[in-house]
XYZ file of C-alpha atoms in Angstrom:
654
model
C 23.581 -26.006 11.159
C 19.996 -25.491 10.024
C 19.542 -21.972 8.633
C 16.177 -20.234 8.235
C 14.306 -22.875 10.179
C 14.105 -23.270 13.951
C 14.122 -27.056 13.602
C 11.145 -27.343 15.966
C 7.480 -28.260 15.435
C 5.038 -27.986 18.332
C 2.433 -30.770 18.600
C -0.674 -29.969 20.647
C -3.168 -32.656 21.703
C -6.141 -30.726 23.052
C -8.004 -33.816 24.222
C -5.151 -34.868 26.501
C -3.896 -31.357 27.137
C -0.387 -32.426 26.109
C 2.300 -30.488 24.235
C 5.372 -32.061 22.647
C 8.177 -30.792 20.441
C 9.322 -32.609 17.307
C 12.693 -31.868 15.723
C 12.371 -32.804 12.031
C 15.382 -33.833 9.980
C 17.072 -31.651 7.392
C 15.721 -33.987 4.713
C 12.159 -33.225 5.903
C 12.689 -29.497 5.375
C 14.416 -29.973 2.030
C 11.522 -32.109 0.782
C 8.462 -30.249 2.107
C 10.021 -26.768 2.503
C 7.205 -25.315 4.609
C 3.744 -23.815 4.441
C 1.113 -25.803 2.639
C 3.214 -28.911 1.940
C 4.206 -29.238 5.604
C 0.558 -28.914 6.601
C -0.390 -31.593 4.068
C 2.304 -33.896 5.420
C 0.743 -33.832 8.898
C -2.812 -33.981 7.545
C -2.033 -37.151 5.579
C -0.034 -38.686 8.434
C -2.464 -38.008 11.273
C -6.005 -37.637 9.915
C -7.871 -40.901 9.237
C -10.014 -41.394 6.149
C -13.605 -40.091 6.447
C -12.779 -37.890 9.440
C -15.497 -35.395 10.328
C -13.928 -32.003 9.512
C -15.429 -30.640 12.736
C -14.412 -33.688 14.758
C -11.417 -34.083 17.086
C -9.467 -36.306 14.683
C -9.107 -33.584 12.065
C -5.537 -32.270 12.144
C -5.078 -28.490 11.957
C -1.572 -27.277 11.143
C -0.128 -23.773 11.061
C 3.115 -23.805 9.063
C 5.828 -21.352 8.034
C 8.803 -21.708 5.667
C 12.557 -21.229 5.844
C 12.401 -17.578 4.794
C 9.628 -16.527 7.202
C 11.086 -13.786 9.365
C 13.853 -12.819 6.929
C 14.294 -9.056 6.421
C 12.716 -8.934 2.981
C 9.312 -7.995 1.572
C 6.586 -10.575 1.183
C 7.818 -13.318 3.521
C 5.550 -12.982 6.595
C 2.809 -15.437 5.723
C 1.519 -18.637 7.313
C -0.604 -21.468 5.963
C -3.409 -23.245 7.828
C -4.256 -26.771 6.620
C -6.990 -29.220 7.683
C -9.885 -31.080 6.116
C -12.413 -28.429 5.072
C -15.861 -28.360 6.707
C -17.167 -26.407 3.701
C -16.056 -28.781 0.940
C -15.050 -32.049 2.628
C -11.872 -31.815 0.550
C -8.478 -30.539 1.610
C -8.618 -27.153 3.309
C -5.797 -24.675 2.752
C -5.558 -20.963 3.498
C -2.818 -18.338 3.799
C -2.666 -15.139 5.836
C -0.087 -12.397 6.276
C 0.596 -9.812 8.941
C 3.063 -10.030 11.828
C 1.888 -13.299 13.425
C 3.853 -15.571 11.021
C 7.223 -13.886 11.630
C 6.495 -13.666 15.361
C 5.855 -17.430 15.531
C 9.257 -18.029 13.926
C 10.915 -15.689 16.435
C 9.030 -17.471 19.227
C 10.897 -20.621 18.221
C 8.749 -22.792 15.945
C 8.322 -23.627 12.264
C 4.853 -25.124 12.693
C 2.123 -25.919 15.205
C 0.156 -29.161 14.727
C -3.169 -29.293 16.586
C -5.220 -32.435 17.202
C -8.097 -33.372 19.470
C -10.690 -31.182 21.144
C -10.388 -29.354 24.457
C -13.133 -30.045 27.043
C -13.348 -26.275 27.669
C -12.110 -23.318 25.579
C -8.343 -22.754 25.758
C -5.709 -20.594 24.134
C -2.119 -21.520 23.338
C 0.599 -19.186 24.604
C 4.023 -19.478 22.945
C 6.899 -17.246 23.998
C 10.628 -17.620 23.319
C 10.459 -21.384 22.883
C 8.202 -21.977 25.903
C 4.558 -22.985 25.529
C 1.438 -23.680 27.550
C -2.320 -24.046 27.234
C -4.365 -21.530 29.195
C -8.039 -21.186 30.068
C -9.994 -19.200 27.452
C -13.504 -19.472 28.825
C -13.451 -15.736 29.520
C -12.602 -15.092 25.844
C -15.294 -17.317 24.345
C -17.925 -15.270 22.548
C -15.723 -12.190 22.211
C -15.093 -10.517 18.862
C -11.552 -10.352 17.516
C -10.636 -6.811 18.554
C -11.902 -7.421 22.085
C -9.902 -10.652 22.400
C -6.716 -8.863 21.381
C -7.263 -6.119 23.945
C -7.875 -8.633 26.725
C -4.830 -10.739 25.824
C -2.547 -7.709 25.542
C -3.486 -6.829 29.115
C -3.468 -10.398 30.418
C -0.048 -11.191 28.922
C 1.358 -7.786 29.751
C 2.583 -7.042 26.242
C 0.807 -5.242 23.404
C 3.349 -6.607 20.909
C 1.955 -10.127 21.245
C 0.562 -11.428 17.954
C -2.740 -13.318 18.137
C -4.300 -15.770 15.657
C -7.859 -16.506 16.714
C -11.378 -17.506 15.822
C -14.272 -15.116 16.251
C -17.809 -16.005 17.323
C -18.570 -17.358 13.836
C -15.844 -20.001 14.200
C -17.145 -20.886 17.651
C -20.617 -21.391 16.158
C -19.370 -23.575 13.315
C -20.067 -21.262 10.377
C -18.595 -23.460 7.660
C -16.595 -20.673 6.027
C -15.297 -19.166 9.263
C -11.845 -17.573 9.170
C -8.838 -17.598 11.454
C -7.941 -13.962 12.053
C -4.704 -12.327 13.145
C -4.113 -8.683 13.927
C -7.945 -8.574 13.948
C -7.865 -7.919 10.195
C -5.718 -10.574 8.438
C -7.669 -13.679 7.469
C -7.049 -17.318 6.757
C -10.298 -16.864 4.887
C -11.037 -19.654 2.457
C -12.096 -23.275 3.198
C -13.393 -22.793 6.771
C -10.260 -23.237 8.849
C -11.848 -21.051 11.552
C -14.669 -23.549 11.962
C -12.108 -26.336 12.479
C -10.261 -24.300 15.117
C -13.521 -23.348 16.827
C -14.707 -26.959 16.916
C -11.488 -27.825 18.754
C -12.333 -25.104 21.312
C -8.988 -23.494 20.587
C -9.872 -19.809 20.821
C -6.460 -18.354 20.026
C -2.746 -18.892 19.506
C -0.773 -16.005 21.015
C 2.927 -15.778 20.122
C 5.858 -13.585 21.121
C 9.542 -13.751 20.287
C 11.930 -11.391 22.042
C 14.720 -11.759 19.485
C 14.071 -10.701 15.909
C 17.197 -12.360 14.542
C 16.892 -15.178 12.020
C 19.923 -17.385 11.488
C 20.755 -17.078 7.769
C 23.470 -18.739 5.700
C 24.244 -15.569 3.721
C 22.927 -12.462 5.536
C 24.735 -10.112 3.158
C 23.121 -11.808 0.171
C 19.694 -11.364 1.733
C 20.389 -7.698 2.486
C 21.501 -7.145 -1.109
C 18.318 -8.694 -2.456
C 16.289 -6.604 -0.028
C 17.910 -3.398 -1.240
C 17.414 -4.373 -4.875
C 13.721 -5.029 -4.228
C 13.295 -1.601 -2.616
C 14.888 0.058 -5.637
C 12.609 -1.976 -7.938
C 9.558 -0.998 -5.896
C 10.084 2.720 -6.449
C 9.908 2.317 -10.223
C 7.280 -0.436 -10.501
C 3.945 1.033 -11.582
C 2.069 -2.246 -11.016
C 3.187 -2.647 -7.428
C 3.034 1.061 -6.600
C -0.561 1.115 -7.817
C -1.275 -1.858 -5.576
C 0.375 -0.069 -2.663
C -1.674 3.091 -3.165
C -5.107 1.692 -3.980
C -4.899 -1.955 -2.864
C -6.402 -4.716 -4.973
C -9.520 -2.535 -5.257
C -7.583 -0.712 -7.982
C -8.837 -3.380 -10.428
C -12.569 -2.780 -9.890
C -12.885 -0.398 -12.844
C -10.583 -2.387 -15.192
C -12.622 -5.508 -14.402
C -15.826 -3.608 -15.190
C -14.425 -2.374 -18.499
C -13.469 -5.927 -19.542
C -16.891 -7.280 -18.544
C -15.236 -9.328 -15.827
C -17.018 -7.940 -12.731
C -19.578 -10.557 -11.546
C -22.835 -8.685 -10.984
C -26.203 -9.686 -9.505
C -24.895 -13.117 -8.538
C -23.167 -13.723 -11.863
C -26.043 -12.742 -14.154
C -23.730 -10.195 -15.778
C -20.091 -9.172 -15.989
C -20.873 -5.477 -15.678
C -22.763 -3.206 -13.297
C -22.177 -0.042 -15.361
C -19.096 2.152 -15.277
C -20.550 4.890 -13.054
C -21.731 2.347 -10.504
C -18.417 0.459 -10.547
C -16.502 3.714 -10.062
C -18.565 4.387 -6.923
C -17.012 1.323 -5.237
C -13.551 1.597 -6.760
C -10.169 1.657 -5.073
C -9.772 5.283 -6.051
C -12.933 6.337 -4.200
C -11.949 4.169 -1.250
C -8.577 5.931 -1.156
C -10.012 9.420 -1.463
C -12.951 9.083 0.923
C -12.594 6.195 3.380
C -8.924 5.571 4.048
C -7.850 6.680 7.493
C -6.585 10.230 7.220
C -8.426 10.865 3.951
C -10.123 14.013 5.206
C -6.730 15.395 6.224
C -5.131 14.364 2.944
C -2.743 12.028 4.744
C -3.745 8.644 3.333
C -0.207 7.550 2.531
C 0.848 8.187 6.112
C -2.088 6.727 7.991
C -4.322 4.769 5.629
C -2.106 1.818 4.744
C -0.774 -1.017 6.859
C 1.822 -3.642 6.072
C 3.190 -7.057 7.015
C 6.459 -7.706 8.840
C 9.466 -6.296 6.894
C 7.385 -5.451 3.794
C 7.843 -2.117 2.026
C 4.792 -2.437 -0.244
C 2.232 -1.428 2.435
C -0.824 -2.547 0.471
C -3.219 -3.252 3.365
C -6.198 -0.884 3.497
C -7.006 0.922 6.763
C -10.389 2.663 6.654
C -12.125 4.918 9.154
C -15.699 6.022 8.618
C -19.262 5.216 9.627
C -22.352 3.664 8.097
C -25.769 4.770 9.358
C -24.236 5.828 12.663
C -22.191 2.647 13.085
C -18.443 3.067 13.454
C -16.098 1.559 10.867
C -12.949 1.071 12.938
C -9.397 1.224 11.514
C -8.313 -1.947 13.324
C -10.644 -3.969 11.107
C -8.581 -3.000 8.057
C -10.545 -2.278 4.926
C -12.120 -4.032 1.919
C -10.027 -5.335 -0.962
C -11.201 -6.238 -4.479
C -12.835 -9.569 -3.636
C -14.767 -8.100 -0.705
C -15.873 -5.091 -2.735
C -17.004 -7.434 -5.501
C -18.906 -9.943 -3.379
C -20.665 -7.416 -1.136
C -20.798 -4.824 -3.924
C -21.206 -6.139 -7.470
C -22.509 -9.614 -6.541
C -25.227 -7.980 -4.424
C -25.570 -5.008 -6.815
C -24.773 -2.621 -3.944
C -22.957 0.662 -4.635
C -22.757 1.968 -1.062
C -19.011 1.748 -0.372
C -19.445 2.478 3.334
C -21.875 -0.418 3.660
C -19.296 -2.655 1.983
C -16.596 -1.422 4.382
C -18.932 -2.088 7.311
C -19.620 -5.603 5.998
C -15.873 -6.140 5.841
C -15.649 -5.104 9.492
C -18.408 -7.520 10.555
C -16.554 -10.326 8.782
C -13.295 -9.376 10.523
C -14.828 -9.066 13.993
C -16.829 -12.295 13.814
C -14.300 -14.150 11.662
C -15.825 -15.223 8.336
C -14.492 -15.349 4.787
C -15.677 -12.256 2.932
C -15.855 -14.064 -0.422
C -18.114 -16.888 0.757
C -20.166 -14.573 2.994
C -20.913 -12.003 0.289
C -21.448 -14.641 -2.398
C -23.828 -16.644 -0.188
C -25.919 -13.552 0.534
C -25.984 -12.735 -3.201
C -27.221 -16.282 -3.865
C -29.984 -15.741 -1.297
C -30.909 -12.473 -3.014
C -31.333 -14.287 -6.311
C -33.456 -16.917 -4.578
C -35.578 -14.164 -3.024
C -36.166 -12.396 -6.324
C -36.944 -15.729 -8.018
C -39.618 -16.419 -5.397
C -37.844 -19.424 -3.900
C -37.801 -17.752 -0.477
C -39.784 -14.829 0.925
C -39.705 -12.369 3.808
C -41.278 -14.945 6.110
C -38.256 -17.192 5.523
C -35.810 -14.322 6.013
C -37.331 -12.990 9.224
C -38.810 -9.918 7.568
C -35.715 -8.926 5.566
C -36.590 -7.828 2.020
C -33.495 -9.486 0.587
C -33.359 -7.772 -2.790
C -30.418 -6.889 -5.005
C -29.202 -3.365 -4.401
C -30.353 -3.141 -0.780
C -27.369 -2.426 1.470
C -29.472 -2.511 4.688
C -30.860 -5.958 3.766
C -27.368 -7.216 2.960
C -25.984 -6.061 6.331
C -28.975 -7.418 8.252
C -28.584 -10.844 6.679
C -24.827 -10.825 7.280
C -25.416 -10.118 10.963
C -27.901 -13.013 11.099
C -25.407 -15.261 9.309
C -22.480 -14.685 11.693
C -24.880 -15.170 14.642
C -26.470 -18.279 13.064
C -29.833 -16.612 13.647
C -32.963 -17.289 11.616
C -32.331 -17.765 7.897
C -28.722 -16.789 8.588
C -28.338 -20.214 10.177
C -29.164 -21.782 6.800
C -26.700 -19.561 4.954
C -23.972 -20.249 7.542
C -23.809 -23.748 6.053
C -22.594 -22.298 2.751
C -24.350 -21.881 -0.570
C -24.314 -25.539 -1.633
C -25.902 -26.856 1.573
C -28.392 -23.992 1.603
C -29.402 -24.800 -1.977
C -29.796 -28.495 -1.157
C -32.219 -27.502 1.591
C -34.168 -25.144 -0.681
C -34.512 -27.620 -3.562
C -33.621 -28.222 -7.194
C -34.535 -24.759 -8.482
C -32.140 -23.199 -6.000
C -29.429 -25.702 -6.921
C -29.623 -24.498 -10.520
C -28.523 -21.057 -9.268
C -25.351 -22.307 -7.571
C -22.014 -20.651 -8.336
C -19.663 -23.019 -6.528
C -16.903 -25.531 -7.235
C -16.541 -28.404 -4.775
C -19.120 -26.485 -2.686
C -16.894 -23.395 -2.368
C -18.197 -20.056 -3.625
C -16.383 -18.525 -6.597
C -14.160 -15.449 -6.268
C -14.713 -12.447 -8.496
C -12.929 -13.433 -11.715
C -15.086 -14.849 -14.475
C -14.357 -18.026 -16.457
C -16.500 -16.619 -19.259
C -13.809 -13.995 -19.904
C -10.788 -15.824 -18.436
C -11.011 -19.399 -19.684
C -7.744 -20.573 -18.126
C -8.731 -19.369 -14.679
C -12.002 -21.251 -15.151
C -10.090 -24.476 -15.780
C -8.060 -23.925 -12.595
C -11.262 -23.213 -10.656
C -12.515 -26.634 -11.715
C -9.404 -28.696 -10.978
C -8.152 -26.846 -7.897
C -8.162 -29.296 -4.972
C -9.705 -26.954 -2.400
C -12.345 -25.409 -4.657
C -12.459 -22.328 -6.855
C -9.543 -20.021 -6.074
C -8.221 -16.954 -7.876
C -4.753 -17.153 -6.300
C -3.774 -20.597 -7.584
C -2.486 -19.607 -11.043
C -1.719 -16.582 -13.197
C -4.705 -14.972 -14.888
C -5.283 -15.196 -18.631
C -4.553 -11.547 -19.532
C -0.967 -12.061 -18.327
C -0.446 -14.354 -21.341
C -2.050 -12.111 -23.934
C 0.260 -10.845 -26.681
C -0.445 -7.205 -25.847
C 0.744 -7.676 -22.264
C 3.357 -10.388 -22.819
C 4.982 -8.656 -25.776
C 5.166 -5.239 -24.135
C 6.968 -6.415 -21.002
C 10.069 -8.319 -22.138
C 12.113 -7.121 -19.162
C 9.804 -8.651 -16.572
C 6.702 -10.579 -17.498
C 7.933 -12.166 -20.719
C 11.256 -13.173 -19.180
C 9.597 -14.803 -16.189
C 7.020 -16.735 -18.199
C 9.682 -17.885 -20.658
C 11.564 -19.366 -17.705
C 8.497 -21.569 -17.185
C 8.546 -22.577 -20.867
C 5.659 -20.291 -21.790
C 6.568 -18.638 -25.078
C 3.347 -18.558 -27.152
C 0.850 -16.023 -25.750
C -2.852 -16.685 -26.312
C -6.115 -14.707 -26.288
C -7.791 -14.497 -22.873
C -10.783 -16.474 -24.118
C -8.663 -19.277 -25.633
C -8.807 -22.699 -23.993
C -6.433 -24.707 -26.171
C -3.466 -26.954 -25.171
C -1.111 -23.973 -24.903
C -3.513 -22.157 -22.576
C -3.725 -25.352 -20.520
C 0.100 -25.332 -20.289
C -0.020 -21.739 -19.091
C -2.648 -22.609 -16.469
C -0.826 -25.706 -15.174
C 2.712 -24.301 -15.120
C 1.683 -21.099 -13.387
C -0.365 -23.251 -11.003
C 2.867 -25.040 -10.085
C 4.500 -21.649 -9.562
C 1.737 -20.365 -7.290
C 1.730 -23.688 -5.457
C 5.409 -23.092 -4.715
C 4.594 -19.626 -3.368
C 2.140 -21.167 -0.893
C 4.740 -23.715 0.159
C 7.402 -21.067 0.734
C 4.691 -18.929 2.352
C 5.347 -15.751 0.407
C 3.032 -13.014 -0.805
C 1.647 -13.408 -4.327
C 1.849 -9.647 -4.807
C 5.574 -9.544 -4.083
C 6.769 -12.800 -5.672
C 5.279 -14.477 -8.726
C 5.674 -15.622 -12.329
C 4.400 -12.493 -14.083
C 3.771 -8.872 -13.035
C 4.887 -9.033 -9.391
C 7.695 -7.049 -7.766
C 10.017 -10.077 -7.829
C 9.875 -13.328 -9.759
C 10.726 -16.965 -9.120
C 14.412 -16.320 -9.865
C 14.581 -13.803 -7.032
C 12.604 -16.147 -4.774
C 15.048 -18.965 -5.469
C 17.916 -16.576 -4.689
C 16.314 -15.504 -1.387
C 15.677 -19.105 -0.325
C 19.252 -20.059 -1.254
C 20.725 -17.135 0.689
C 18.655 -17.809 3.807
C 18.980 -21.605 3.961
C 22.323 -22.146 2.227
C 20.681 -24.744 -0.027
C 21.283 -23.921 -3.687
C 17.828 -23.624 -5.236
C 16.720 -22.995 -8.833
C 13.463 -21.979 -10.462
C 13.101 -25.584 -11.611
C 13.435 -26.721 -7.999
C 10.625 -24.364 -7.011
C 8.388 -25.727 -9.768
C 9.004 -29.241 -8.407
C 8.125 -28.004 -4.906
C 4.856 -26.633 -6.305
C 4.055 -29.844 -8.171
C 4.729 -31.869 -5.026
C 2.299 -29.808 -2.971
C -0.407 -29.934 -5.675
C -0.114 -33.714 -5.972
C -0.309 -34.162 -2.194
C -3.565 -32.205 -2.213
C -5.079 -34.272 -4.986
C -3.959 -37.484 -3.264
C -5.720 -36.450 -0.054
C -8.895 -35.699 -1.992
C -8.651 -39.035 -3.806
C -8.472 -40.779 -0.444
C -11.682 -38.983 0.554
C -13.539 -40.115 -2.562
C -13.018 -37.124 -4.858
C -12.437 -37.712 -8.566
C -12.804 -35.919 -11.885
C -16.575 -35.751 -11.322
C -15.989 -32.825 -8.957
C -13.722 -31.044 -11.475
C -16.442 -28.985 -13.046
C -17.906 -25.498 -13.209
C -21.411 -24.248 -12.366
C -23.940 -25.528 -14.904
C -25.317 -22.023 -15.441
C -21.992 -20.957 -16.995
C -22.669 -23.320 -19.915
C -26.358 -22.499 -20.258
C -26.940 -18.823 -19.410
C -25.177 -16.148 -21.466
C -24.052 -13.077 -19.567
C -26.188 -9.966 -19.940
C -24.771 -6.481 -20.487
C -21.356 -4.865 -20.722
C -18.310 -6.000 -22.675
C -19.022 -9.684 -21.954
C -22.654 -9.568 -23.054
C -23.643 -12.923 -24.544
C -20.538 -14.788 -23.300
C -21.167 -18.411 -22.395
C -18.857 -21.386 -21.943
C -18.663 -24.235 -24.451
C -18.942 -27.508 -22.530
C -17.166 -29.614 -25.159
C -14.244 -27.164 -25.214
C -14.058 -27.268 -21.427
C -14.107 -31.089 -21.359
C -11.325 -31.259 -23.926
C -9.225 -28.834 -21.866
C -9.846 -30.926 -18.762
C -8.539 -34.042 -20.529
C -5.519 -32.090 -21.709
C -4.850 -30.838 -18.186
C -4.843 -34.384 -16.774
C -2.481 -35.477 -19.543
C -0.039 -32.644 -18.918
C -0.204 -33.125 -15.126
C 0.520 -36.850 -15.623
C -2.630 -37.877 -13.765
C -4.984 -40.763 -14.477
C -7.521 -39.372 -16.992
C -10.172 -41.804 -15.777
C -10.125 -40.436 -12.225
C -8.303 -37.120 -12.507
C -6.028 -38.221 -9.669
C -2.238 -38.672 -9.425
C -0.849 -42.048 -10.407
C 1.560 -43.936 -8.168
C 4.292 -43.377 -10.738
C 3.752 -39.599 -10.599
C 3.823 -39.557 -6.804
C 6.956 -41.702 -6.678
C 8.694 -39.446 -9.205
C 8.063 -36.563 -6.798
C 9.403 -38.530 -3.821
C 5.889 -39.153 -2.495
C 5.565 -42.920 -2.633
C 4.388 -42.910 0.986
C 1.510 -40.608 -0.017
C 0.287 -43.222 -2.498
C 0.441 -45.813 0.296
C -1.392 -43.503 2.708
C -4.087 -42.716 0.146
C -4.604 -46.408 -0.533
C -4.654 -47.398 3.137
C -6.655 -44.451 4.454
């Protein structure tokens, strides 16, 4: 018997309007496990070389893992995979909430979508049954409105809906897929792919909440142990109370808060405190005025006790900020706050709501507007270009006005909806010198100037700069590593990491730290678990606990070493897809300004990257990953060692 998995994958051909069920073998699940690797399997199998990311031949997969739906924290996540319309490389994005577990209970491990519907449709999946339904009446609606209509139409307000907003319909290249109207598959533009297919939504419902598990008692024991650990874990309890916005002030103090579109790593302590997680908690969380934040102001994902999701309720200039749109986390606060030099926290929360309702990635949206602000202040564009918007740093009204134009593809917002790299190409060489992108994807709010290892991962990551693809440099500093032998040190030692380094080091040992934790995080995205619950360093549970959970659910004895192999397999599949599409080491780089323009102000004043040091680290990374140093891509021998010989054949054949 297959435990943990349903043993069913739903294939949807929107062009033909056909739906078929595949029943993969046990060997398939043992090899690819779930999540990102399963999505990559179907992308490589079904998407021809040089496919237009917004064309019907692009394959979009939603995938779960064997532990999705288990009664334990951190498991209710899904991965969306397709070729990215933002980067042209592999697209990969995770989201949490209740939709992932509900899809498992509805009877499927994955949904594979191909083709393009002649008219908008939505997919309805309930208790193993499935059908395509007309969605013309939903087209153009924002996410909250779509949910309300589908709850009524389907006669059940417990239905979970993954959908694209108007931005995805309009082809904004960094559009998100949203579920619960607030949880985003944000990065790499998966919403634009779904919108181009005229698939408005995937609604799922499973009546039974029972997951067949090999060792239910073992899972329950691990669940109880995690709850006990949670109550005494200051890291995770801080995350639960303040969300990821709790790091705004620590980032400011370290000079690691990108400000004024990366001109500085500091906006000043008083100004950073104004947009901090603490102020968000005290003033904007739902129930804050009644002093009931812990009861009303935090949401969660299925079966998770951490409850880290922000729920805000306020207004900005007479405009409602609705609780169903969630609330801003660190990246959103940074991109719409520090990047744009805005200290109006309510404006940032309202921007977060616009992104949720229209379905766009908050990182790319805020970063792209910050780029436009720098262009405006440099005289590369003016108010005639922007439709009368004085797009200056520090102006919250200008930021919101441009965001509303962007999601509507109106005026200059239509240019920015293409993403920063395409906008810069249109504006000319001076604008291109201001870019802060990797593989055309905007950078998240962690600075390579102060975290050299994360900078290396930004450069080599297959789907562009990403802050959730490896552990961050401070986790391997002696002060942190040495003071946490019971958790962090033990977990990193299990990965062979025993020689902590300064955060600004970029030597072979730091490269080992970056690569081996990248394998670990790659495994997390294949098992579709939350990075804040499971991980190789500070998280509530580590890879040993994750291996134990997966073993107990599936009955397949799994070790930490097995998980590292799973992560390496997924990473190599990504790089192989990119190689097939013409990517090589030439795209493994960082913005040129990082090597030429020292930061100004704060603790990182004067910091600049050394290009020769970076190039040496890049060579070392390829060597340790066992990739061809000439191309930066996996060799056939490496792929075959990972059981991926067919991937080498597919990459060669296209």
